[in-house]
mmCIF file of C-alpha atoms in Angstrom:
data_model
loop_
_atom_site.group_PDB
_atom_site.id
_atom_site.type_symbol
_atom_site.label_atom_id
_atom_site.label_comp_id
_atom_site.label_asym_id
_atom_site.label_seq_id
_atom_site.Cartn_x
_atom_site.Cartn_y
_atom_site.Cartn_z
ATOM 1 C CA MET A 121 13.356 17.608 -9.126
ATOM 2 C CA ILE A 122 10.285 17.925 -6.935
ATOM 3 C CA ASN A 123 7.074 19.051 -8.620
ATOM 4 C CA PRO A 124 6.455 22.744 -7.795
ATOM 5 C CA ALA A 125 2.969 21.910 -6.525
ATOM 6 C CA PHE A 126 4.596 20.060 -3.626
ATOM 7 C CA GLU A 127 6.845 22.937 -2.578
ATOM 8 C CA PRO A 128 4.493 24.632 -0.078
ATOM 9 C CA TYR A 129 3.742 21.306 1.618
ATOM 10 C CA LEU A 130 7.401 20.326 1.765
ATOM 11 C CA ARG A 131 8.259 23.740 3.156
ATOM 12 C CA LEU A 132 5.542 23.423 5.794
ATOM 13 C CA ALA A 133 6.732 19.920 6.694
ATOM 14 C CA ARG A 134 10.334 21.068 6.993
ATOM 15 C CA GLU A 135 9.383 24.059 9.131
ATOM 16 C CA ASN A 136 7.201 21.871 11.350
ATOM 17 C CA PRO A 137 9.001 18.520 11.421
ATOM 18 C CA GLU A 138 7.204 15.430 12.560
ATOM 19 C CA PRO A 139 8.108 14.619 16.176
ATOM 20 C CA SER A 140 10.537 11.770 16.626
ATOM 21 C CA PRO A 141 8.736 8.499 17.377
ATOM 22 C CA LEU A 142 10.961 8.331 20.453
ATOM 23 C CA SER A 143 9.343 11.474 21.873
ATOM 24 C CA VAL A 144 5.630 10.765 21.351
ATOM 25 C CA SER A 145 3.383 7.804 22.005
ATOM 26 C CA THR A 146 2.195 5.442 19.310
ATOM 27 C CA ASP A 147 -1.383 6.593 19.873
ATOM 28 C CA GLU A 148 -0.324 10.216 19.342
ATOM 29 C CA ARG A 149 1.408 9.283 16.094
ATOM 30 C CA ARG A 150 -1.673 7.453 14.868
ATOM 31 C CA SER A 151 -3.918 10.383 15.723
ATOM 32 C CA ALA A 152 -1.596 12.818 13.924
ATOM 33 C CA PHE A 153 -1.530 10.561 10.855
ATOM 34 C CA ARG A 154 -5.348 10.506 10.751
ATOM 35 C CA ASN A 155 -5.529 14.275 11.075
ATOM 36 C CA GLU A 156 -3.021 14.730 8.259
ATOM 37 C CA ALA A 157 -4.977 12.370 6.021
ATOM 38 C CA ARG A 158 -8.187 14.325 6.632
ATOM 39 C CA ALA A 159 -6.430 17.595 5.776
ATOM 40 C CA LEU A 160 -5.081 16.273 2.470
ATOM 41 C CA ARG A 161 -8.012 14.319 1.116
ATOM 42 C CA GLY A 162 -9.876 15.497 -1.938
ATOM 43 C CA ASP A 163 -13.569 15.703 -2.664
ATOM 44 C CA ILE A 164 -15.343 12.510 -1.650
ATOM 45 C CA PRO A 165 -16.821 10.793 -4.734
ATOM 46 C CA VAL A 166 -20.553 10.583 -4.049
ATOM 47 C CA GLU A 167 -20.821 7.866 -6.693
ATOM 48 C CA VAL A 168 -19.207 5.349 -4.323
ATOM 49 C CA GLU A 169 -21.057 3.682 -1.467
ATOM 50 C CA SER A 170 -19.370 1.910 1.428
ATOM 51 C CA ARG A 171 -20.231 -0.513 4.154
ATOM 52 C CA ASP A 172 -18.198 -2.012 6.952
ATOM 53 C CA PHE A 173 -17.538 -5.687 7.549
ATOM 54 C CA VAL A 174 -15.860 -7.887 10.123
ATOM 55 C CA LEU A 175 -13.738 -10.674 8.649
ATOM 56 C CA PRO A 176 -13.790 -13.796 10.878
ATOM 57 C CA LEU A 177 -10.256 -15.100 10.464
ATOM 58 C CA GLN A 178 -8.855 -17.922 12.529
ATOM 59 C CA GLY A 179 -8.368 -16.755 16.116
ATOM 60 C CA ARG A 180 -9.160 -13.092 15.425
ATOM 61 C CA GLU A 181 -11.448 -10.685 13.627
ATOM 62 C CA LEU A 182 -10.404 -7.857 11.316
ATOM 63 C CA SER A 183 -12.408 -4.793 10.382
ATOM 64 C CA ALA A 184 -12.808 -4.076 6.676
ATOM 65 C CA ARG A 185 -14.646 -1.562 4.499
ATOM 66 C CA LEU A 186 -16.125 -2.394 1.112
ATOM 67 C CA TYR A 187 -16.389 0.371 -1.505
ATOM 68 C CA VAL A 188 -18.918 -0.132 -4.290
ATOM 69 C CA PRO A 189 -18.938 2.359 -7.187
ATOM 70 C CA HIS A 190 -22.286 3.037 -8.828
ATOM 71 C CA SER A 191 -20.552 2.170 -12.104
ATOM 72 C CA ASP A 192 -19.316 -1.203 -10.823
ATOM 73 C CA GLU A 193 -18.612 -3.371 -13.868
ATOM 74 C CA GLY A 194 -18.115 -6.600 -11.912
ATOM 75 C CA ARG A 195 -14.608 -7.121 -13.289
ATOM 76 C CA GLY A 196 -12.537 -6.947 -10.150
ATOM 77 C CA LEU A 197 -12.380 -6.810 -6.380
ATOM 78 C CA VAL A 198 -9.294 -5.030 -5.061
ATOM 79 C CA VAL A 199 -8.199 -5.986 -1.548
ATOM 80 C CA TYR A 200 -6.314 -2.955 -0.211
ATOM 81 C CA PHE A 201 -3.635 -2.866 2.513
ATOM 82 C CA HIS A 202 -2.862 0.650 3.737
ATOM 83 C CA GLY A 203 0.538 2.204 4.365
ATOM 84 C CA GLY A 204 1.903 3.662 7.577
ATOM 85 C CA SER A 205 5.261 2.015 8.326
ATOM 86 C CA PHE A 206 3.522 -1.029 9.886
ATOM 87 C CA VAL A 207 2.726 1.150 12.932
ATOM 88 C CA VAL A 208 0.201 3.826 11.913
ATOM 89 C CA GLY A 209 -2.596 4.024 9.373
ATOM 90 C CA ASP A 210 -6.025 2.432 9.197
ATOM 91 C CA ILE A 211 -9.174 2.296 7.107
ATOM 92 C CA GLU A 212 -9.927 5.960 7.778
ATOM 93 C CA THR A 213 -6.518 7.305 6.701
ATOM 94 C CA HIS A 214 -6.899 5.681 3.283
ATOM 95 C CA ASP A 215 -10.646 6.106 2.899
ATOM 96 C CA TRP A 216 -10.410 8.851 0.258
ATOM 97 C CA LEU A 217 -7.840 7.003 -1.856
ATOM 98 C CA CYS A 218 -9.876 3.789 -1.897
ATOM 99 C CA ARG A 219 -13.030 5.713 -2.810
ATOM 100 C CA ARG A 220 -11.264 7.552 -5.603
ATOM 101 C CA LEU A 221 -9.700 4.410 -7.040
ATOM 102 C CA ALA A 222 -13.020 2.548 -6.850
ATOM 103 C CA TYR A 223 -14.628 5.420 -8.743
ATOM 104 C CA ASP A 224 -11.845 5.554 -11.340
ATOM 105 C CA THR A 225 -11.563 1.813 -11.956
ATOM 106 C CA ASN A 226 -15.275 0.895 -11.739
ATOM 107 C CA MET A 227 -14.127 -1.881 -9.395
ATOM 108 C CA ARG A 228 -14.960 -2.712 -5.821
ATOM 109 C CA PHE A 229 -12.330 -2.121 -3.138
ATOM 110 C CA LEU A 230 -12.088 -3.896 0.206
ATOM 111 C CA SER A 231 -9.838 -2.012 2.634
ATOM 112 C CA ILE A 232 -8.346 -4.097 5.453
ATOM 113 C CA ASP A 233 -7.614 -2.972 9.018
ATOM 114 C CA TYR A 234 -4.734 -5.384 9.616
ATOM 115 C CA ARG A 235 -2.949 -5.604 12.969
ATOM 116 C CA LEU A 236 -0.252 -3.030 13.672
ATOM 117 C CA ALA A 237 3.058 -3.038 15.506
ATOM 118 C CA PRO A 238 4.316 -2.727 18.160
ATOM 119 C CA GLU A 239 1.301 -4.387 19.806
ATOM 120 C CA ASN A 240 1.314 -7.098 17.139
ATOM 121 C CA PRO A 241 4.850 -7.648 15.807
ATOM 122 C CA PHE A 242 5.920 -9.689 12.781
ATOM 123 C CA PRO A 243 4.450 -11.826 11.346
ATOM 124 C CA ALA A 244 1.017 -10.673 12.563
ATOM 125 C CA ALA A 245 0.361 -8.148 9.766
ATOM 126 C CA LEU A 246 1.642 -10.576 7.142
ATOM 127 C CA ASP A 247 -0.523 -13.369 8.513
ATOM 128 C CA ASP A 248 -3.489 -11.000 8.304
ATOM 129 C CA ALA A 249 -2.722 -10.214 4.661
ATOM 130 C CA VAL A 250 -2.353 -13.862 3.657
ATOM 131 C CA ASP A 251 -5.379 -15.069 5.610
ATOM 132 C CA THR A 252 -7.519 -12.161 4.394
ATOM 133 C CA LEU A 253 -6.814 -12.986 0.760
ATOM 134 C CA ARG A 254 -7.571 -16.651 1.395
ATOM 135 C CA TYR A 255 -10.838 -15.779 3.147
ATOM 136 C CA VAL A 256 -11.985 -13.299 0.522
ATOM 137 C CA PHE A 257 -11.194 -15.730 -2.290
ATOM 138 C CA ALA A 258 -13.216 -18.450 -0.543
ATOM 139 C CA HIS A 259 -16.149 -16.065 0.055
ATOM 140 C CA LEU A 260 -15.874 -13.893 -3.041
ATOM 141 C CA SER A 261 -19.619 -13.846 -3.654
ATOM 142 C CA GLU A 262 -20.102 -12.005 -0.340
ATOM 143 C CA PHE A 263 -18.051 -9.057 -1.615
ATOM 144 C CA ALA A 264 -18.239 -8.981 -5.403
ATOM 145 C CA SER A 265 -20.173 -10.088 -8.456
ATOM 146 C CA HIS A 266 -19.764 -13.533 -9.937
ATOM 147 C CA GLY A 267 -16.743 -13.631 -12.196
ATOM 148 C CA SER A 268 -14.912 -10.750 -10.523
ATOM 149 C CA ARG A 269 -11.134 -11.088 -10.503
ATOM 150 C CA LEU A 270 -9.224 -10.775 -7.216
ATOM 151 C CA ILE A 271 -6.490 -8.123 -7.020
ATOM 152 C CA ALA A 272 -4.158 -7.330 -4.113
ATOM 153 C CA MET A 273 -3.014 -3.725 -3.708
ATOM 154 C CA GLY A 274 -1.072 -1.835 -1.059
ATOM 155 C CA ASP A 275 0.999 1.257 -0.518
ATOM 156 C CA SER A 276 4.315 1.533 1.340
ATOM 157 C CA ALA A 277 4.178 -0.977 4.221
ATOM 158 C CA GLY A 278 0.953 -2.373 2.787
ATOM 159 C CA ALA A 279 2.731 -2.971 -0.504
ATOM 160 C CA ASN A 280 5.386 -4.954 1.359
ATOM 161 C CA LEU A 281 2.627 -7.197 2.700
ATOM 162 C CA VAL A 282 1.168 -7.602 -0.783
ATOM 163 C CA THR A 283 4.494 -8.643 -2.325
ATOM 164 C CA VAL A 284 5.031 -11.340 0.262
ATOM 165 C CA ALA A 285 1.434 -12.531 0.362
ATOM 166 C CA SER A 286 1.375 -12.832 -3.440
ATOM 167 C CA ARG A 287 4.417 -15.099 -3.303
ATOM 168 C CA LEU A 288 3.163 -17.185 -0.380
ATOM 169 C CA LEU A 289 -0.181 -17.713 -2.122
ATOM 170 C CA ARG A 290 1.440 -18.617 -5.445
ATOM 171 C CA ASP A 291 1.123 -22.356 -4.875
ATOM 172 C CA ASP A 292 -2.405 -22.205 -3.411
ATOM 173 C CA GLU A 293 -5.573 -22.568 -5.414
ATOM 174 C CA ILE A 294 -5.955 -18.783 -5.244
ATOM 175 C CA ASP A 295 -5.925 -16.959 -8.554
ATOM 176 C CA LEU A 296 -4.708 -13.398 -8.107
ATOM 177 C CA ALA A 297 -5.293 -11.367 -11.248
ATOM 178 C CA ALA A 298 -2.738 -8.741 -10.234
ATOM 179 C CA GLN A 299 -0.644 -7.257 -7.463
ATOM 180 C CA VAL A 300 -0.350 -3.476 -7.315
ATOM 181 C CA LEU A 301 2.584 -2.109 -5.330
ATOM 182 C CA ILE A 302 2.524 1.622 -4.588
ATOM 183 C CA TYR A 303 5.890 3.044 -3.467
ATOM 184 C CA PRO A 304 6.684 -0.197 -1.623
ATOM 185 C CA THR A 305 9.108 -0.575 1.252
ATOM 186 C CA LEU A 306 10.999 -3.793 0.599
ATOM 187 C CA GLY A 307 13.277 -4.271 3.579
ATOM 188 C CA PRO A 308 14.792 -2.513 6.598
ATOM 189 C CA GLU A 309 18.339 -1.990 5.300
ATOM 190 C CA LEU A 310 17.567 1.126 3.176
ATOM 191 C CA VAL A 311 20.964 1.512 1.497
ATOM 192 C CA THR A 312 20.070 2.551 -2.073
ATOM 193 C CA ASP A 313 21.092 5.786 -3.765
ATOM 194 C CA SER A 314 17.576 7.227 -3.509
ATOM 195 C CA ALA A 315 17.529 6.337 0.191
ATOM 196 C CA HIS A 316 20.585 8.528 0.702
ATOM 197 C CA ARG A 317 19.419 11.364 -1.559
ATOM 198 C CA PHE A 318 15.920 11.715 -0.120
ATOM 199 C CA ALA A 319 16.399 10.428 3.451
ATOM 200 C CA THR A 320 15.000 13.577 5.043
ATOM 201 C CA GLY A 321 12.855 16.481 3.943
ATOM 202 C CA TYR A 322 10.634 14.563 1.517
ATOM 203 C CA PHE A 323 7.780 13.478 3.805
ATOM 204 C CA LEU A 324 9.225 10.018 4.616
ATOM 205 C CA ASN A 325 12.015 10.219 7.201
ATOM 206 C CA LEU A 326 14.197 7.128 6.879
ATOM 207 C CA ASP A 327 15.425 7.228 10.478
ATOM 208 C CA TYR A 328 11.798 7.018 11.565
ATOM 209 C CA LEU A 329 11.133 4.191 9.100
ATOM 210 C CA ARG A 330 14.115 2.274 10.496
ATOM 211 C CA TYR A 331 12.663 2.750 13.983
ATOM 212 C CA ASP A 332 9.278 1.468 12.793
ATOM 213 C CA TYR A 333 10.893 -1.577 11.211
ATOM 214 C CA ARG A 334 12.328 -2.379 14.646
ATOM 215 C CA GLN A 335 8.829 -2.041 16.097
ATOM 216 C CA TYR A 336 7.423 -4.229 13.339
ATOM 217 C CA LEU A 337 10.022 -6.987 13.579
ATOM 218 C CA GLY A 338 10.166 -7.117 17.367
ATOM 219 C CA GLU A 339 12.417 -9.993 18.346
ATOM 220 C CA PHE A 340 12.673 -11.302 14.770
ATOM 221 C CA GLY A 341 16.176 -10.351 13.668
ATOM 222 C CA ASP A 342 16.709 -12.042 10.295
ATOM 223 C CA HIS A 343 16.604 -9.254 7.722
ATOM 224 C CA THR A 344 17.553 -11.723 4.978
ATOM 225 C CA ASP A 345 14.233 -13.557 5.332
ATOM 226 C CA PRO A 346 12.342 -12.768 2.106
ATOM 227 C CA ARG A 347 9.176 -12.276 4.161
ATOM 228 C CA VAL A 348 10.962 -9.230 5.625
ATOM 229 C CA THR A 349 13.047 -8.205 2.604
ATOM 230 C CA PRO A 350 11.225 -9.300 -0.559
ATOM 231 C CA LEU A 351 14.144 -8.048 -2.660
ATOM 232 C CA LEU A 352 16.082 -11.087 -1.426
ATOM 233 C CA CYS A 353 13.551 -13.614 -2.707
ATOM 234 C CA ASN A 354 15.278 -16.189 -4.919
ATOM 235 C CA ASP A 355 12.214 -17.336 -6.875
ATOM 236 C CA LEU A 356 9.247 -15.236 -7.976
ATOM 237 C CA THR A 357 8.263 -17.487 -10.838
ATOM 238 C CA GLY A 358 4.513 -17.595 -11.331
ATOM 239 C CA VAL A 359 3.459 -14.812 -8.981
ATOM 240 C CA ALA A 360 0.652 -12.488 -10.062
ATOM 241 C CA PRO A 361 1.312 -9.861 -12.752
ATOM 242 C CA ALA A 362 2.308 -6.565 -11.186
ATOM 243 C CA ILE A 363 2.055 -2.818 -11.401
ATOM 244 C CA VAL A 364 4.780 -1.039 -9.431
ATOM 245 C CA VAL A 365 4.354 2.680 -8.742
ATOM 246 C CA VAL A 366 7.427 4.675 -7.708
ATOM 247 C CA ALA A 367 7.963 8.381 -7.062
ATOM 248 C CA GLU A 368 11.007 10.221 -8.358
ATOM 249 C CA CYS A 369 11.771 12.005 -5.050
ATOM 250 C CA ASP A 370 11.056 9.078 -2.740
ATOM 251 C CA PRO A 371 13.803 7.371 -0.698
ATOM 252 C CA LEU A 372 12.110 4.075 -1.585
ATOM 253 C CA ARG A 373 12.221 4.693 -5.333
ATOM 254 C CA ASP A 374 15.273 2.563 -6.148
ATOM 255 C CA GLU A 375 14.083 -0.525 -4.309
ATOM 256 C CA GLY A 376 10.728 -0.337 -6.090
ATOM 257 C CA VAL A 377 12.529 -0.185 -9.433
ATOM 258 C CA ALA A 378 14.779 -3.067 -8.361
ATOM 259 C CA TYR A 379 11.789 -5.210 -7.382
ATOM 260 C CA ALA A 380 10.144 -4.563 -10.736
ATOM 261 C CA GLY A 381 13.378 -5.733 -12.339
ATOM 262 C CA LEU A 382 13.394 -8.846 -10.147
ATOM 263 C CA LEU A 383 9.847 -9.672 -11.213
ATOM 264 C CA GLY A 384 10.860 -9.259 -14.837
ATOM 265 C CA HIS A 385 13.851 -11.541 -14.298
ATOM 266 C CA PHE A 386 11.439 -14.316 -13.326
ATOM 267 C CA GLN A 387 9.251 -13.624 -16.381
ATOM 268 C CA VAL A 388 6.455 -12.040 -14.365
ATOM 269 C CA PRO A 389 4.545 -9.444 -16.407
ATOM 270 C CA VAL A 390 5.239 -6.095 -14.740
ATOM 271 C CA GLU A 391 4.533 -2.449 -15.483
ATOM 272 C CA ILE A 392 6.472 0.246 -13.666
ATOM 273 C CA LEU A 393 4.884 3.676 -13.359
ATOM 274 C CA GLU A 394 7.332 6.382 -12.314
ATOM 275 C CA ALA A 395 5.735 9.578 -11.059
ATOM 276 C CA GLU A 396 8.098 12.375 -12.003
ATOM 277 C CA GLY A 397 8.533 15.090 -9.405
ATOM 278 C CA MET A 398 6.480 13.228 -6.812
ATOM 279 C CA ALA A 399 7.357 12.288 -3.239
ATOM 280 C CA HIS A 400 6.411 9.381 -1.002
ATOM 281 C CA GLY A 401 2.707 9.330 -0.184
ATOM 282 C CA PHE A 402 1.727 11.514 -3.127
ATOM 283 C CA LEU A 403 -1.342 9.451 -4.072
ATOM 284 C CA GLU A 404 -3.026 10.396 -0.800
ATOM 285 C CA MET A 405 -2.409 14.075 -1.630
ATOM 286 C CA GLY A 406 -4.744 14.173 -4.611
ATOM 287 C CA GLY A 407 -6.995 16.598 -2.791
ATOM 288 C CA VAL A 408 -4.339 19.322 -2.721
ATOM 289 C CA VAL A 409 -1.989 18.456 -5.593
ATOM 290 C CA PRO A 410 -3.804 18.202 -8.952
ATOM 291 C CA GLU A 411 -0.815 16.483 -10.552
ATOM 292 C CA ALA A 412 -1.067 13.733 -7.934
ATOM 293 C CA LEU A 413 -4.742 13.258 -8.707
ATOM 294 C CA ALA A 414 -3.889 12.845 -12.382
ATOM 295 C CA ILE A 415 -1.534 9.985 -11.474
ATOM 296 C CA VAL A 416 -4.258 8.347 -9.366
ATOM 297 C CA ASP A 417 -6.411 8.388 -12.490
ATOM 298 C CA ASP A 418 -3.552 7.049 -14.626
ATOM 299 C CA LEU A 419 -2.960 4.169 -12.206
ATOM 300 C CA ALA A 420 -6.649 3.308 -12.449
ATOM 301 C CA GLU A 421 -6.412 3.095 -16.243
ATOM 302 C CA HIS A 422 -3.397 0.782 -16.058
ATOM 303 C CA LEU A 423 -5.171 -1.476 -13.567
ATOM 304 C CA GLN A 424 -8.261 -1.659 -15.767
ATOM 305 C CA ARG A 425 -6.146 -2.689 -18.760
ATOM 306 C CA LEU A 426 -4.176 -5.260 -16.777
ATOM 307 C CA VAL A 427 -7.284 -6.979 -15.457
ATOM 308 C CA SER A 428 -8.920 -6.965 -18.880
ATOM 309 C CA VAL A 429 -5.976 -8.754 -20.529
ATOM 310 C CA THR A 430 -5.144 -11.165 -17.701
ATOM 311 C CA PRO A 431 -6.699 -14.554 -18.473
#
């Protein structure tokens, strides 16, 4: 059952449905997503400073924003990959969430402006995630204190990138302290029970997500490739310990739970945090839904504990 605090926003969304991606341009969708993020953000923590960077990856440059809390304890640097169905979203849409989590965790956050579809189809965004983590690990002193642990975090589409990047980097000399997956999308098939129950009317429209997967994949048609559908990975042994956040009224809930189970099957330490009564995208709604803000704070506590016990 949806949390009552969400009811007015769900009602507004249902009365003013998001235009079909077939009827508006990609730029219009991105602009609308930014406007929505600005309307929902909470108070900006003044105890967090930020500065922008350009990451010089091979053959391209990516924009990034580093968040430094005044209470930085030097324990961790979180590299954050935003959500937005691989098509929308950027540093600005997730600015408040990164600031709030930096404030709550006393850790630095580095938010990444990875390449979006359809201009840059698969595997461009994934390559950006993998290469960003490699670059940051090799230049950690430029972004964080000596001894800081490296953590990968993402929401929705960004969480998909984190799951795959964590596995692809498993055999490198890169030590990820944790991977944090916030209501992850884990493949384009979308056939779970929660996908059917919450397909429309709960902020994330699955028909639109299917369309965006087509934009993301472009001419790549193999949905069984674990880089596309991480749920089909046949070996997760040794990947970074995980926190998986799922929302009760999210069409992606069941696949997040299933991925947590898959991690556990391969003896990967995993915590699953289920947000009762919440819908997809609830963490970004902390400015208008107090219960969502409480879960942001709870996630921060779990991340602090995980990093402190990870060797």
